[in-house]
Amino acid sequence: MVSDLVQVAIYGALLVGLAVPIGLYMARVYSGELKFLAPIERGIYAVAGVKTGQGQHWSAYALSLIAFNAAGFVLLFLILKFQDLLPFNPAGLPGLAPDLAFNTTVSFVTNTNWQAYGGETTLSNFSQMAGLTTQNFLSAATGMAVAAAVARGLAARQVKAIGNFWVDMVRSTLYILLPLAIVLAVVLMWTGVPQTLDASVSATTLEGAHQTISVGPVASQLAIKQLGTNGGGFFNTNSSHPLENPTALSNLLTMIAIFVVSVAFPFTFGRMVNDKRQGTALFAAMGVLLVLGFAGIYAAEKAGNPLQAGIVQTEMGNMEGKEVRFGVVNSAIWAEATTAASNGSVNSMHDSFTPLGGLIAMLNMALGEVVFGGVGVGLTGMLLMVIVTLFLAGLMVGRTPEYLGKKIEAREVKLAALTLMVMPIGVLVFSALAILAGTAQSSVQDAGPHGLSELLYAYISATGNNGSAFAGFTANVVWHNTFLGIAMLLGRYGYIIPILAIAGSLAAKKSAPPSAGTFPTHGPLFVTLLVAAVLIVGALTFLPVFALGPIAEQVSLAAGQSF
């Protein structure tokens, strides 16, 4: 127990110690203070025809974002569909079926990285590099640009523009993601992660048998998949694969990379709105939710499976589906980080977690990317909950809610409330349709409540733009490829467009100084209300269906029945 707590403390200290300076650095990037890459930046704008001096109304910003993502969708779909005709395909892999190509394209364009395929047996090196890795950068930069625009809109006074999407996207990639990814990829290669254009290498085992081991450009994809909260693995077993995560050092570095940019964004926000206390309050609320989630997963997995008592060493906890070299604590840290940050990579199999451990992972995603969440969009997701919280607090005291001196009025509240429907539609409605169509029953591996959990996890992961899965779920069928793809689109743009509209609306308003009746949004009371609002909204929405899935399974497990 003591050694586990020491590992958690080291991880937390390194994470926050890196996130604070990175957050302040990002604020300087988005404000235009840093220009050491200006010649490259100007060259990109010249080639693309971008007029950097012109700000965009929120609607133009959103249209630019959608157009850019749509162009990326078309290009990636064509790469995947026709990869057999493209270079760097040493294994001679065929093009993907249309439904799988659609699902995979949507997945990577929306920063979800849901994978209904085995990477090393399905995609060529060209598809992995020119297709997936490129979108890992661009989808992450899209979310970061949105966060910068929202922060700018909240800080502005009586203006129509919230920034320029093309500038924000280029700066996110050029100044932040690319340098971090290059450094991390080099270090990962040093720890033993492959980076080659070869399809495989041959080895002779200790027993004298011949073995073919898949390799490829792994390190370059691994670095950005973590830094950009993408999560899609080069190998089918993701970061539990010994070549994707070979050492304790690689495990620590990639766990930090999962979270570091998302944790940095509250500090970026505080600097951009000229009130660091606001960023600290958001960080505190997210941190409380994170610690609660980790504590729950760790406790559930450390307690183990009561049905295995006397069969295995129960003091080790539930080790099914976990790497012995990582143990329960590192598996729990990763599971909490990957589901809170909408990353989706795994170093253990979530389908083998205890029912309560799997429940918390699902709840992290079901809350809607607010526990730090994906790069950029995690911050904006929490800001949406800030508006909901202030509205509820305003109802209690009979005052119009305010945030950063701006009045939160009917338009902003309606837009924020609209986003509360995204997860229920993507999860509850789409899961119910799958059950009615019969595809759910044929795709789940296990009967009873665990089978329902597998289905729920898939649609929560897709709508929450996470990408992880209960691996027993067979997703590569036309129905799920289609509806999971639609859920990813809903989960991405169903949040981005309303929050941009809110930012545009608030940017046009006057800013009033705080008065005696202003509810402070930087103190412990507000943090407590914000955490409570997040948990209550999540509980009211999903508790009934969770009662039929993981909660029922946990009760059955205690009664001596497993599924």
mmCIF file with all atom_site columns, N, CA and C in Angstrom, residues 269-293:
data_model
loop_
_atom_site.group_PDB
_atom_site.id
_atom_site.type_symbol
_atom_site.label_atom_id
_atom_site.label_alt_id
_atom_site.label_comp_id
_atom_site.label_asym_id
_atom_site.label_entity_id
_atom_site.label_seq_id
_atom_site.pdbx_PDB_ins_code
_atom_site.Cartn_x
_atom_site.Cartn_y
_atom_site.Cartn_z
_atom_site.occupancy
_atom_site.B_iso_or_equiv
_atom_site.pdbx_formal_charge
_atom_site.auth_seq_id
_atom_site.auth_comp_id
_atom_site.auth_asym_id
_atom_site.auth_atom_id
_atom_site.pdbx_PDB_model_num
ATOM 1  N N  . PHE A 1 269 ? -6.065  29.005 -19.238 1.00 0.00 ? 269 PHE A N  1
ATOM 2  C CA . PHE A 1 269 ? -7.304  29.774 -19.154 1.00 0.00 ? 269 PHE A CA 1
ATOM 3  C C  . PHE A 1 269 ? -7.161  30.922 -18.153 1.00 0.00 ? 269 PHE A C  1
ATOM 4  N N  . GLY A 1 270 ? -6.618  30.629 -16.978 1.00 0.00 ? 270 GLY A N  1
ATOM 5  C CA . GLY A 1 270 ? -6.459  31.673 -15.968 1.00 0.00 ? 270 GLY A CA 1
ATOM 6  C C  . GLY A 1 270 ? -5.613  32.824 -16.458 1.00 0.00 ? 270 GLY A C  1
ATOM 7  N N  . ARG A 1 271 ? -4.553  32.502 -17.183 1.00 0.00 ? 271 ARG A N  1
ATOM 8  C CA . ARG A 1 271 ? -3.683  33.559 -17.724 1.00 0.00 ? 271 ARG A CA 1
ATOM 9  C C  . ARG A 1 271 ? -4.401  34.341 -18.821 1.00 0.00 ? 271 ARG A C  1
ATOM 10 N N  . MET A 1 272 ? -5.170  33.667 -19.676 1.00 0.00 ? 272 MET A N  1
ATOM 11 C CA . MET A 1 272 ? -5.807  34.345 -20.802 1.00 0.00 ? 272 MET A CA 1
ATOM 12 C C  . MET A 1 272 ? -6.954  35.246 -20.373 1.00 0.00 ? 272 MET A C  1
ATOM 13 N N  . VAL A 1 273 ? -7.625  34.918 -19.266 1.00 0.00 ? 273 VAL A N  1
ATOM 14 C CA . VAL A 1 273 ? -8.729  35.766 -18.789 1.00 0.00 ? 273 VAL A CA 1
ATOM 15 C C  . VAL A 1 273 ? -8.248  36.749 -17.722 1.00 0.00 ? 273 VAL A C  1
ATOM 16 N N  . ASN A 1 274 ? -6.923  36.792 -17.521 1.00 0.00 ? 274 ASN A N  1
ATOM 17 C CA . ASN A 1 274 ? -6.311  37.731 -16.572 1.00 0.00 ? 274 ASN A CA 1
ATOM 18 C C  . ASN A 1 274 ? -6.802  37.543 -15.137 1.00 0.00 ? 274 ASN A C  1
ATOM 19 N N  . ASP A 1 275 ? -7.088  36.293 -14.779 1.00 0.00 ? 275 ASP A N  1
ATOM 20 C CA . ASP A 1 275 ? -7.474  35.983 -13.397 1.00 0.00 ? 275 ASP A CA 1
ATOM 21 C C  . ASP A 1 275 ? -7.071  34.536 -13.127 1.00 0.00 ? 275 ASP A C  1
ATOM 22 N N  . LYS A 1 276 ? -5.868  34.382 -12.605 1.00 0.00 ? 276 LYS A N  1
ATOM 23 C CA . LYS A 1 276 ? -5.353  33.026 -12.388 1.00 0.00 ? 276 LYS A CA 1
ATOM 24 C C  . LYS A 1 276 ? -6.186  32.238 -11.387 1.00 0.00 ? 276 LYS A C  1
ATOM 25 N N  . ARG A 1 277 ? -6.914  32.946 -10.530 1.00 0.00 ? 277 ARG A N  1
ATOM 26 C CA . ARG A 1 277 ? -7.763  32.260 -9.552  1.00 0.00 ? 277 ARG A CA 1
ATOM 27 C C  . ARG A 1 277 ? -8.852  31.444 -10.238 1.00 0.00 ? 277 ARG A C  1
ATOM 28 N N  . GLN A 1 278 ? -9.361  31.926 -11.384 1.00 0.00 ? 278 GLN A N  1
ATOM 29 C CA . GLN A 1 278 ? -10.404 31.194 -12.110 1.00 0.00 ? 278 GLN A CA 1
ATOM 30 C C  . GLN A 1 278 ? -9.855  29.875 -12.657 1.00 0.00 ? 278 GLN A C  1
ATOM 31 N N  . GLY A 1 279 ? -8.643  29.924 -13.197 1.00 0.00 ? 279 GLY A N  1
ATOM 32 C CA . GLY A 1 279 ? -8.028  28.698 -13.683 1.00 0.00 ? 279 GLY A CA 1
ATOM 33 C C  . GLY A 1 279 ? -7.736  27.730 -12.558 1.00 0.00 ? 279 GLY A C  1
ATOM 34 N N  . THR A 1 280 ? -7.302  28.249 -11.425 1.00 0.00 ? 280 THR A N  1
ATOM 35 C CA . THR A 1 280 ? -7.021  27.388 -10.273 1.00 0.00 ? 280 THR A CA 1
ATOM 36 C C  . THR A 1 280 ? -8.291  26.717 -9.768  1.00 0.00 ? 280 THR A C  1
ATOM 37 N N  . ALA A 1 281 ? -9.400  27.439 -9.778  1.00 0.00 ? 281 ALA A N  1
ATOM 38 C CA . ALA A 1 281 ? -10.676 26.857 -9.332  1.00 0.00 ? 281 ALA A CA 1
ATOM 39 C C  . ALA A 1 281 ? -11.102 25.716 -10.243 1.00 0.00 ? 281 ALA A C  1
ATOM 40 N N  . LEU A 1 282 ? -10.965 25.918 -11.554 1.00 0.00 ? 282 LEU A N  1
ATOM 41 C CA . LEU A 1 282 ? -11.311 24.837 -12.488 1.00 0.00 ? 282 LEU A CA 1
ATOM 42 C C  . LEU A 1 282 ? -10.388 23.646 -12.284 1.00 0.00 ? 282 LEU A C  1
ATOM 43 N N  . PHE A 1 283 ? -9.097  23.912 -12.098 1.00 0.00 ? 283 PHE A N  1
ATOM 44 C CA . PHE A 1 283 ? -8.148  22.830 -11.842 1.00 0.00 ? 283 PHE A CA 1
ATOM 45 C C  . PHE A 1 283 ? -8.526  22.066 -10.572 1.00 0.00 ? 283 PHE A C  1
ATOM 46 N N  . ALA A 1 284 ? -8.927  22.790 -9.532  1.00 0.00 ? 284 ALA A N  1
ATOM 47 C CA . ALA A 1 284 ? -9.298  22.143 -8.266  1.00 0.00 ? 284 ALA A CA 1
ATOM 48 C C  . ALA A 1 284 ? -10.523 21.247 -8.434  1.00 0.00 ? 284 ALA A C  1
ATOM 49 N N  . ALA A 1 285 ? -11.540 21.738 -9.148  1.00 0.00 ? 285 ALA A N  1
ATOM 50 C CA . ALA A 1 285 ? -12.747 20.935 -9.361  1.00 0.00 ? 285 ALA A CA 1
ATOM 51 C C  . ALA A 1 285 ? -12.423 19.674 -10.152 1.00 0.00 ? 285 ALA A C  1
ATOM 52 N N  . MET A 1 286 ? -11.654 19.834 -11.233 1.00 0.00 ? 286 MET A N  1
ATOM 53 C CA . MET A 1 286 ? -11.265 18.676 -12.019 1.00 0.00 ? 286 MET A CA 1
ATOM 54 C C  . MET A 1 286 ? -10.411 17.719 -11.185 1.00 0.00 ? 286 MET A C  1
ATOM 55 N N  . GLY A 1 287 ? -9.509  18.293 -10.366 1.00 0.00 ? 287 GLY A N  1
ATOM 56 C CA . GLY A 1 287 ? -8.634  17.463 -9.545  1.00 0.00 ? 287 GLY A CA 1
ATOM 57 C C  . GLY A 1 287 ? -9.396  16.644 -8.525  1.00 0.00 ? 287 GLY A C  1
ATOM 58 N N  . VAL A 1 288 ? -10.412 17.236 -7.912  1.00 0.00 ? 288 VAL A N  1
ATOM 59 C CA . VAL A 1 288 ? -11.232 16.496 -6.947  1.00 0.00 ? 288 VAL A CA 1
ATOM 60 C C  . VAL A 1 288 ? -11.904 15.307 -7.616  1.00 0.00 ? 288 VAL A C  1
ATOM 61 N N  . LEU A 1 289 ? -12.500 15.542 -8.771  1.00 0.00 ? 289 LEU A N  1
ATOM 62 C CA . LEU A 1 289 ? -13.160 14.453 -9.504  1.00 0.00 ? 289 LEU A CA 1
ATOM 63 C C  . LEU A 1 289 ? -12.156 13.372 -9.903  1.00 0.00 ? 289 LEU A C  1
ATOM 64 N N  . LEU A 1 290 ? -10.954 13.788 -10.287 1.00 0.00 ? 290 LEU A N  1
ATOM 65 C CA . LEU A 1 290 ? -9.922  12.835 -10.683 1.00 0.00 ? 290 LEU A CA 1
ATOM 66 C C  . LEU A 1 290 ? -9.503  11.957 -9.506  1.00 0.00 ? 290 LEU A C  1
ATOM 67 N N  . VAL A 1 291 ? -9.250  12.567 -8.372  1.00 0.00 ? 291 VAL A N  1
ATOM 68 C CA . VAL A 1 291 ? -8.816  11.812 -7.193  1.00 0.00 ? 291 VAL A CA 1
ATOM 69 C C  . VAL A 1 291 ? -9.908  10.855 -6.736  1.00 0.00 ? 291 VAL A C  1
ATOM 70 N N  . LEU A 1 292 ? -11.154 11.315 -6.734  1.00 0.00 ? 292 LEU A N  1
ATOM 71 C CA . LEU A 1 292 ? -12.260 10.437 -6.356  1.00 0.00 ? 292 LEU A CA 1
ATOM 72 C C  . LEU A 1 292 ? -12.351 9.233  -7.297  1.00 0.00 ? 292 LEU A C  1
ATOM 73 N N  . GLY A 1 293 ? -12.198 9.483  -8.589  1.00 0.00 ? 293 GLY A N  1
ATOM 74 C CA . GLY A 1 293 ? -12.265 8.388  -9.557  1.00 0.00 ? 293 GLY A CA 1
ATOM 75 C C  . GLY A 1 293 ? -11.136 7.403  -9.377  1.00 0.00 ? 293 GLY A C  1
#
